């Protein structure tokens, strides 16, 4: 069977308080319904969709229940990784018990694909080259996220899986296009495809996309893709 893999990050679903994104411009008006319409018209039941963070504005697992149910009604098999606004994502074991049957989540591990493939990922963080980076507060988190990515990659290697996709929420390149510890890991593990999000508005234009040192990068934040899942790969399996 032939499988397709799509990606769409930064869904920013409303949570229990029905928070909207309208303050960020008319492009975001009623955006969950726009996503739903484009998703249904694009994704087939056997396809996979990688959602790299900022899934919901909910603050806890109870508040995110409606958004998870919303995902559960969409076609395809959905894989989640954490974003900087996913405060509801705390205990991974509790989260996994709350996920709909067609949704899986990555944290320090991998999600298997048919055959011998794997999807890995982590949230990522602000990079040391950024003017917003504070050595006092950000260095520890940056190193922790590098470690979490390596744990994810190593878990796939131990399982004798070929790493087909990596999901990051934060961009793995700095705003000036310079590399990072994340890009070094992706290259060292020969990852073919990396999807990421987080960038919105004018920042979209500075995103590094295309193939760099053997890794193909896709910016998949929802507004960058006009709220339509992007095809990022396909493979055959049983």
PDB file of C-alpha atoms in Angstrom:
ATOM      1  CA  UNK A   1       0.000   0.000   0.000  1.00  0.00           C
ATOM      2  CA  UNK A   2       1.129   3.547  -0.708  1.00  0.00           C
ATOM      3  CA  UNK A   3       0.958   6.001   2.176  1.00  0.00           C
ATOM      4  CA  UNK A   4       1.198   9.777   2.075  1.00  0.00           C
ATOM      5  CA  UNK A   5       2.545  11.980   4.867  1.00  0.00           C
ATOM      6  CA  UNK A   6       1.249  15.513   5.353  1.00  0.00           C
ATOM      7  CA  UNK A   7       2.220  18.168   7.899  1.00  0.00           C
ATOM      8  CA  UNK A   8       0.416  21.099   9.513  1.00  0.00           C
ATOM      9  CA  UNK A   9       1.637  22.802  12.703  1.00  0.00           C
ATOM     10  CA  UNK A  10       0.278  25.607  14.889  1.00  0.00           C
ATOM     11  CA  UNK A  11      -3.373  24.608  14.751  1.00  0.00           C
ATOM     12  CA  UNK A  12      -4.013  26.861  17.777  1.00  0.00           C
ATOM     13  CA  UNK A  13      -7.368  25.237  18.496  1.00  0.00           C
ATOM     14  CA  UNK A  14      -9.542  27.251  20.898  1.00  0.00           C
ATOM     15  CA  UNK A  15      -9.550  25.099  24.049  1.00  0.00           C
ATOM     16  CA  UNK A  16     -12.402  25.232  26.563  1.00  0.00           C
ATOM     17  CA  UNK A  17     -12.431  29.057  26.603  1.00  0.00           C
ATOM     18  CA  UNK A  18     -12.978  29.253  22.832  1.00  0.00           C
ATOM     19  CA  UNK A  19      -9.954  31.502  22.366  1.00  0.00           C
ATOM     20  CA  UNK A  20      -9.795  32.854  18.834  1.00  0.00           C
ATOM     21  CA  UNK A  21      -6.874  33.974  16.684  1.00  0.00           C
ATOM     22  CA  UNK A  22      -8.699  36.893  15.047  1.00  0.00           C
ATOM     23  CA  UNK A  23      -6.425  39.432  16.738  1.00  0.00           C
ATOM     24  CA  UNK A  24      -3.635  38.188  14.464  1.00  0.00           C
ATOM     25  CA  UNK A  25      -5.476  39.316  11.346  1.00  0.00           C
ATOM     26  CA  UNK A  26      -8.334  38.366   9.039  1.00  0.00           C
ATOM     27  CA  UNK A  27      -6.414  35.352   7.750  1.00  0.00           C
ATOM     28  CA  UNK A  28      -7.164  33.651  11.094  1.00  0.00           C
ATOM     29  CA  UNK A  29     -10.911  34.282  11.145  1.00  0.00           C
ATOM     30  CA  UNK A  30     -12.789  31.040  11.884  1.00  0.00           C
ATOM     31  CA  UNK A  31      -9.542  29.184  11.172  1.00  0.00           C
ATOM     32  CA  UNK A  32     -10.535  25.819  12.774  1.00  0.00           C
ATOM     33  CA  UNK A  33     -13.339  25.471  10.244  1.00  0.00           C
ATOM     34  CA  UNK A  34     -10.969  26.448   7.421  1.00  0.00           C
ATOM     35  CA  UNK A  35      -8.488  23.801   8.605  1.00  0.00           C
ATOM     36  CA  UNK A  36     -11.235  21.194   8.873  1.00  0.00           C
ATOM     37  CA  UNK A  37     -12.481  21.891   5.342  1.00  0.00           C
ATOM     38  CA  UNK A  38      -9.026  21.804   3.742  1.00  0.00           C
ATOM     39  CA  UNK A  39      -8.020  18.735   5.782  1.00  0.00           C
ATOM     40  CA  UNK A  40     -11.058  16.727   4.717  1.00  0.00           C
ATOM     41  CA  UNK A  41     -10.459  17.666   1.079  1.00  0.00           C
ATOM     42  CA  UNK A  42      -6.761  16.724   1.252  1.00  0.00           C
ATOM     43  CA  UNK A  43      -6.177  13.821   3.635  1.00  0.00           C
ATOM     44  CA  UNK A  44      -7.338  10.222   3.114  1.00  0.00           C
ATOM     45  CA  UNK A  45      -7.989   7.775   5.987  1.00  0.00           C
ATOM     46  CA  UNK A  46      -4.733   5.857   5.366  1.00  0.00           C
ATOM     47  CA  UNK A  47      -2.579   9.020   5.290  1.00  0.00           C
ATOM     48  CA  UNK A  48      -0.487  10.412   8.152  1.00  0.00           C
ATOM     49  CA  UNK A  49      -0.490  14.021   9.349  1.00  0.00           C
ATOM     50  CA  UNK A  50       2.386  15.471  11.417  1.00  0.00           C
ATOM     51  CA  UNK A  51       1.281  18.317  13.706  1.00  0.00           C
ATOM     52  CA  UNK A  52       4.438  19.872  15.139  1.00  0.00           C
ATOM     53  CA  UNK A  53       3.229  21.764  18.172  1.00  0.00           C
ATOM     54  CA  UNK A  54       0.942  24.551  19.355  1.00  0.00           C
ATOM     55  CA  UNK A  55      -2.054  22.304  18.973  1.00  0.00           C
ATOM     56  CA  UNK A  56      -4.383  24.032  21.447  1.00  0.00           C
ATOM     57  CA  UNK A  57      -4.716  27.067  23.732  1.00  0.00           C
ATOM     58  CA  UNK A  58      -6.044  24.789  26.503  1.00  0.00           C
ATOM     59  CA  UNK A  59      -4.261  24.966  29.855  1.00  0.00           C
ATOM     60  CA  UNK A  60      -4.851  21.420  31.102  1.00  0.00           C
ATOM     61  CA  UNK A  61      -5.987  17.990  29.966  1.00  0.00           C
ATOM     62  CA  UNK A  62      -9.632  18.626  30.824  1.00  0.00           C
ATOM     63  CA  UNK A  63      -9.718  21.811  28.762  1.00  0.00           C
ATOM     64  CA  UNK A  64      -8.111  20.178  25.718  1.00  0.00           C
ATOM     65  CA  UNK A  65     -10.613  17.303  25.563  1.00  0.00           C
ATOM     66  CA  UNK A  66     -12.835  19.043  23.022  1.00  0.00           C
ATOM     67  CA  UNK A  67      -9.898  19.846  20.739  1.00  0.00           C
ATOM     68  CA  UNK A  68      -8.634  16.252  20.898  1.00  0.00           C
ATOM     69  CA  UNK A  69     -12.122  15.033  20.003  1.00  0.00           C
ATOM     70  CA  UNK A  70     -12.092  17.496  17.089  1.00  0.00           C
ATOM     71  CA  UNK A  71      -8.852  15.928  15.830  1.00  0.00           C
ATOM     72  CA  UNK A  72     -10.332  12.486  16.314  1.00  0.00           C
ATOM     73  CA  UNK A  73     -13.078  13.251  13.809  1.00  0.00           C
ATOM     74  CA  UNK A  74     -10.629  14.154  11.034  1.00  0.00           C
ATOM     75  CA  UNK A  75      -9.397  11.642   8.459  1.00  0.00           C
ATOM     76  CA  UNK A  76      -5.893  10.243   8.657  1.00  0.00           C
ATOM     77  CA  UNK A  77      -3.571   9.121  11.416  1.00  0.00           C
ATOM     78  CA  UNK A  78      -2.317  12.125  13.331  1.00  0.00           C
ATOM     79  CA  UNK A  79       1.047  12.424  15.106  1.00  0.00           C
ATOM     80  CA  UNK A  80       1.562  15.239  17.624  1.00  0.00           C
ATOM     81  CA  UNK A  81       4.686  16.840  19.063  1.00  0.00           C
ATOM     82  CA  UNK A  82       4.727  19.583  21.690  1.00  0.00           C
ATOM     83  CA  UNK A  83       4.810  23.336  21.103  1.00  0.00           C
ATOM     84  CA  UNK A  84       5.623  26.245  23.385  1.00  0.00           C
ATOM     85  CA  UNK A  85       1.920  27.030  23.959  1.00  0.00           C
ATOM     86  CA  UNK A  86       0.839  23.447  24.695  1.00  0.00           C
ATOM     87  CA  UNK A  87       0.531  23.935  28.462  1.00  0.00           C
ATOM     88  CA  UNK A  88      -2.049  21.142  28.594  1.00  0.00           C
ATOM     89  CA  UNK A  89       0.699  18.671  27.592  1.00  0.00           C
ATOM     90  CA  UNK A  90       2.167  17.602  30.927  1.00  0.00           C
ATOM     91  CA  UNK A  91       2.088  13.904  31.791  1.00  0.00           C
ATOM     92  CA  UNK A  92       2.662  11.935  28.583  1.00  0.00           C
ATOM     93  CA  UNK A  93       1.090   8.794  30.078  1.00  0.00           C
ATOM     94  CA  UNK A  94      -2.094  10.663  31.012  1.00  0.00           C
ATOM     95  CA  UNK A  95      -2.176  12.361  27.626  1.00  0.00           C
ATOM     96  CA  UNK A  96      -1.920   9.082  25.755  1.00  0.00           C
ATOM     97  CA  UNK A  97      -4.903   7.660  27.613  1.00  0.00           C
ATOM     98  CA  UNK A  98      -6.926  10.716  26.505  1.00  0.00           C
ATOM     99  CA  UNK A  99      -6.001  10.617  22.808  1.00  0.00           C
ATOM    100  CA  UNK A 100      -8.518   9.473  20.193  1.00  0.00           C
ATOM    101  CA  UNK A 101      -7.684   6.205  18.399  1.00  0.00           C
ATOM    102  CA  UNK A 102      -6.284   7.999  15.330  1.00  0.00           C
ATOM    103  CA  UNK A 103      -3.932  10.303  17.294  1.00  0.00           C
ATOM    104  CA  UNK A 104      -0.477   9.540  18.731  1.00  0.00           C
ATOM    105  CA  UNK A 105       2.054  11.723  20.569  1.00  0.00           C
ATOM    106  CA  UNK A 106       5.871  11.779  20.639  1.00  0.00           C
ATOM    107  CA  UNK A 107       7.911  12.487  23.762  1.00  0.00           C
ATOM    108  CA  UNK A 108      11.439  11.094  24.106  1.00  0.00           C
ATOM    109  CA  UNK A 109      10.474   8.231  21.787  1.00  0.00           C
ATOM    110  CA  UNK A 110       9.165   7.609  18.275  1.00  0.00           C
ATOM    111  CA  UNK A 111       5.992   6.695  16.438  1.00  0.00           C
ATOM    112  CA  UNK A 112       6.325   3.732  14.060  1.00  0.00           C
ATOM    113  CA  UNK A 113       5.111   3.908  10.487  1.00  0.00           C
ATOM    114  CA  UNK A 114       4.182   0.851   8.409  1.00  0.00           C
ATOM    115  CA  UNK A 115       7.245  -1.110   7.417  1.00  0.00           C
ATOM    116  CA  UNK A 116      10.415  -0.221   9.292  1.00  0.00           C
ATOM    117  CA  UNK A 117      10.068   3.579   9.365  1.00  0.00           C
ATOM    118  CA  UNK A 118       9.828   5.975  12.301  1.00  0.00           C
ATOM    119  CA  UNK A 119       8.776   9.530  13.129  1.00  0.00           C
ATOM    120  CA  UNK A 120      10.846  11.262  15.838  1.00  0.00           C
ATOM    121  CA  UNK A 121      10.689  14.712  17.366  1.00  0.00           C
ATOM    122  CA  UNK A 122      10.687  17.188  20.223  1.00  0.00           C
ATOM    123  CA  UNK A 123       9.680  20.788  20.861  1.00  0.00           C
ATOM    124  CA  UNK A 124      13.009  22.521  20.289  1.00  0.00           C
ATOM    125  CA  UNK A 125      13.819  25.930  21.757  1.00  0.00           C
ATOM    126  CA  UNK A 126      15.190  29.419  21.162  1.00  0.00           C
ATOM    127  CA  UNK A 127      18.655  29.101  19.626  1.00  0.00           C
ATOM    128  CA  UNK A 128      21.839  30.569  21.158  1.00  0.00           C
ATOM    129  CA  UNK A 129      22.343  32.808  18.101  1.00  0.00           C
ATOM    130  CA  UNK A 130      19.003  34.549  18.716  1.00  0.00           C
ATOM    131  CA  UNK A 131      18.967  37.988  20.305  1.00  0.00           C
ATOM    132  CA  UNK A 132      16.149  36.678  22.523  1.00  0.00           C
ATOM    133  CA  UNK A 133      18.358  33.921  23.945  1.00  0.00           C
ATOM    134  CA  UNK A 134      19.280  34.353  27.612  1.00  0.00           C
ATOM    135  CA  UNK A 135      22.160  32.132  28.774  1.00  0.00           C
ATOM    136  CA  UNK A 136      20.789  32.258  32.322  1.00  0.00           C
ATOM    137  CA  UNK A 137      17.300  30.984  31.450  1.00  0.00           C
ATOM    138  CA  UNK A 138      17.464  29.442  27.969  1.00  0.00           C
ATOM    139  CA  UNK A 139      20.715  27.456  27.872  1.00  0.00           C
ATOM    140  CA  UNK A 140      19.424  24.725  30.182  1.00  0.00           C
ATOM    141  CA  UNK A 141      16.192  24.336  28.210  1.00  0.00           C
ATOM    142  CA  UNK A 142      18.063  24.350  24.892  1.00  0.00           C
ATOM    143  CA  UNK A 143      20.365  21.556  26.063  1.00  0.00           C
ATOM    144  CA  UNK A 144      17.417  19.609  27.459  1.00  0.00           C
ATOM    145  CA  UNK A 145      15.610  19.782  24.121  1.00  0.00           C
ATOM    146  CA  UNK A 146      18.734  18.613  22.282  1.00  0.00           C
ATOM    147  CA  UNK A 147      18.860  15.669  24.673  1.00  0.00           C
ATOM    148  CA  UNK A 148      15.191  14.906  24.105  1.00  0.00           C
ATOM    149  CA  UNK A 149      15.698  14.884  20.355  1.00  0.00           C
ATOM    150  CA  UNK A 150      18.632  12.514  20.740  1.00  0.00           C
ATOM    151  CA  UNK A 151      16.563  10.250  23.029  1.00  0.00           C
ATOM    152  CA  UNK A 152      13.874  10.154  20.345  1.00  0.00           C
ATOM    153  CA  UNK A 153      16.343   9.403  17.565  1.00  0.00           C
ATOM    154  CA  UNK A 154      18.145   6.764  19.619  1.00  0.00           C
ATOM    155  CA  UNK A 155      14.875   5.028  20.491  1.00  0.00           C
ATOM    156  CA  UNK A 156      14.173   4.550  16.779  1.00  0.00           C
ATOM    157  CA  UNK A 157      17.704   3.327  16.112  1.00  0.00           C
ATOM    158  CA  UNK A 158      17.446   0.777  18.943  1.00  0.00           C
ATOM    159  CA  UNK A 159      14.208  -0.489  17.449  1.00  0.00           C
ATOM    160  CA  UNK A 160      15.994  -0.875  14.102  1.00  0.00           C
ATOM    161  CA  UNK A 161      13.731   1.650  12.467  1.00  0.00           C
ATOM    162  CA  UNK A 162      14.734   3.975   9.668  1.00  0.00           C
ATOM    163  CA  UNK A 163      14.096   7.572  10.723  1.00  0.00           C
ATOM    164  CA  UNK A 164      11.909   9.019   7.978  1.00  0.00           C
ATOM    165  CA  UNK A 165      10.664  12.267   9.561  1.00  0.00           C
ATOM    166  CA  UNK A 166      11.555  14.531  12.484  1.00  0.00           C
ATOM    167  CA  UNK A 167       9.086  16.994  13.979  1.00  0.00           C
ATOM    168  CA  UNK A 168      10.258  20.176  15.709  1.00  0.00           C
ATOM    169  CA  UNK A 169       8.114  23.087  16.784  1.00  0.00           C
ATOM    170  CA  UNK A 170      10.827  25.741  16.904  1.00  0.00           C
ATOM    171  CA  UNK A 171      12.876  26.315  13.736  1.00  0.00           C
ATOM    172  CA  UNK A 172      16.185  24.418  13.786  1.00  0.00           C
ATOM    173  CA  UNK A 173      17.921  27.360  12.072  1.00  0.00           C
ATOM    174  CA  UNK A 174      18.466  30.837  13.496  1.00  0.00           C
ATOM    175  CA  UNK A 175      16.849  33.857  11.881  1.00  0.00           C
ATOM    176  CA  UNK A 176      20.032  34.523   9.902  1.00  0.00           C
ATOM    177  CA  UNK A 177      19.996  30.940   8.560  1.00  0.00           C
ATOM    178  CA  UNK A 178      22.852  29.692  10.735  1.00  0.00           C
ATOM    179  CA  UNK A 179      22.733  26.069  11.941  1.00  0.00           C
ATOM    180  CA  UNK A 180      22.298  24.756  15.468  1.00  0.00           C
ATOM    181  CA  UNK A 181      22.708  21.683  17.625  1.00  0.00           C
ATOM    182  CA  UNK A 182      19.400  20.479  16.187  1.00  0.00           C
ATOM    183  CA  UNK A 183      20.627  20.604  12.601  1.00  0.00           C
ATOM    184  CA  UNK A 184      23.812  18.822  13.676  1.00  0.00           C
ATOM    185  CA  UNK A 185      21.780  15.963  15.142  1.00  0.00           C
ATOM    186  CA  UNK A 186      19.543  15.732  12.072  1.00  0.00           C
ATOM    187  CA  UNK A 187      22.576  15.491   9.822  1.00  0.00           C
ATOM    188  CA  UNK A 188      24.401  13.032  12.097  1.00  0.00           C
ATOM    189  CA  UNK A 189      21.412  10.671  12.081  1.00  0.00           C
ATOM    190  CA  UNK A 190      20.866  11.179   8.344  1.00  0.00           C
ATOM    191  CA  UNK A 191      17.291  12.335   8.768  1.00  0.00           C
ATOM    192  CA  UNK A 192      15.778  12.923   5.321  1.00  0.00           C
ATOM    193  CA  UNK A 193      12.876  15.231   6.265  1.00  0.00           C
ATOM    194  CA  UNK A 194      12.305  17.720   9.088  1.00  0.00           C
ATOM    195  CA  UNK A 195       9.046  19.635   9.587  1.00  0.00           C
ATOM    196  CA  UNK A 196       8.720  22.595  11.925  1.00  0.00           C
ATOM    197  CA  UNK A 197       6.389  25.478  12.740  1.00  0.00           C
ATOM    198  CA  UNK A 198       6.294  28.437  15.165  1.00  0.00           C
ATOM    199  CA  UNK A 199       6.947  31.133  12.567  1.00  0.00           C
ATOM    200  CA  UNK A 200       4.086  33.480  11.708  1.00  0.00           C
ATOM    201  CA  UNK A 201       3.558  36.729   9.841  1.00  0.00           C
ATOM    202  CA  UNK A 202       6.722  38.385   8.567  1.00  0.00           C
ATOM    203  CA  UNK A 203       8.876  35.656  10.154  1.00  0.00           C
ATOM    204  CA  UNK A 204       7.588  33.195   7.562  1.00  0.00           C
ATOM    205  CA  UNK A 205       9.730  34.868   4.901  1.00  0.00           C
ATOM    206  CA  UNK A 206      12.959  34.182   6.811  1.00  0.00           C
ATOM    207  CA  UNK A 207      12.315  30.454   7.193  1.00  0.00           C
ATOM    208  CA  UNK A 208      14.923  28.009   5.914  1.00  0.00           C
ATOM    209  CA  UNK A 209      13.248  25.519   3.595  1.00  0.00           C
ATOM    210  CA  UNK A 210      14.463  23.045   1.007  1.00  0.00           C
ATOM    211  CA  UNK A 211      17.413  20.669   1.265  1.00  0.00           C
ATOM    212  CA  UNK A 212      20.434  21.608   3.389  1.00  0.00           C
ATOM    213  CA  UNK A 213      23.245  19.089   3.926  1.00  0.00           C
ATOM    214  CA  UNK A 214      20.988  16.190   2.998  1.00  0.00           C
ATOM    215  CA  UNK A 215      17.990  17.182   5.145  1.00  0.00           C
ATOM    216  CA  UNK A 216      14.855  18.601   3.539  1.00  0.00           C
ATOM    217  CA  UNK A 217      13.153  21.214   5.711  1.00  0.00           C
ATOM    218  CA  UNK A 218       9.488  22.226   5.568  1.00  0.00           C
ATOM    219  CA  UNK A 219       7.930  25.170   7.383  1.00  0.00           C
ATOM    220  CA  UNK A 220       4.436  23.949   8.249  1.00  0.00           C
ATOM    221  CA  UNK A 221       2.873  26.616  10.488  1.00  0.00           C
ATOM    222  CA  UNK A 222      -0.802  26.823   9.607  1.00  0.00           C
ATOM    223  CA  UNK A 223      -0.869  30.388   8.309  1.00  0.00           C
ATOM    224  CA  UNK A 224       2.241  29.769   6.181  1.00  0.00           C
ATOM    225  CA  UNK A 225       0.322  26.941   4.473  1.00  0.00           C
ATOM    226  CA  UNK A 226      -3.009  28.788   4.317  1.00  0.00           C
ATOM    227  CA  UNK A 227      -4.343  26.173   6.752  1.00  0.00           C
ATOM    228  CA  UNK A 228      -3.935  23.273   4.324  1.00  0.00           C
ATOM    229  CA  UNK A 229      -1.902  20.148   5.222  1.00  0.00           C
ATOM    230  CA  UNK A 230       1.254  19.996   3.094  1.00  0.00           C
ATOM    231  CA  UNK A 231       2.456  16.797   1.460  1.00  0.00           C
ATOM    232  CA  UNK A 232       5.981  16.158   2.802  1.00  0.00           C
ATOM    233  CA  UNK A 233       6.548  12.562   1.749  1.00  0.00           C
ATOM    234  CA  UNK A 234       5.191   9.174   0.781  1.00  0.00           C
ATOM    235  CA  UNK A 235       6.248   5.578   1.210  1.00  0.00           C
ATOM    236  CA  UNK A 236       5.161   2.023   0.551  1.00  0.00           C
ATOM    237  CA  UNK A 237       4.368  -0.455   3.307  1.00  0.00           C
ATOM    238  CA  UNK A 238       2.124  -3.276   4.407  1.00  0.00           C
TER     239      UNK A 238
END
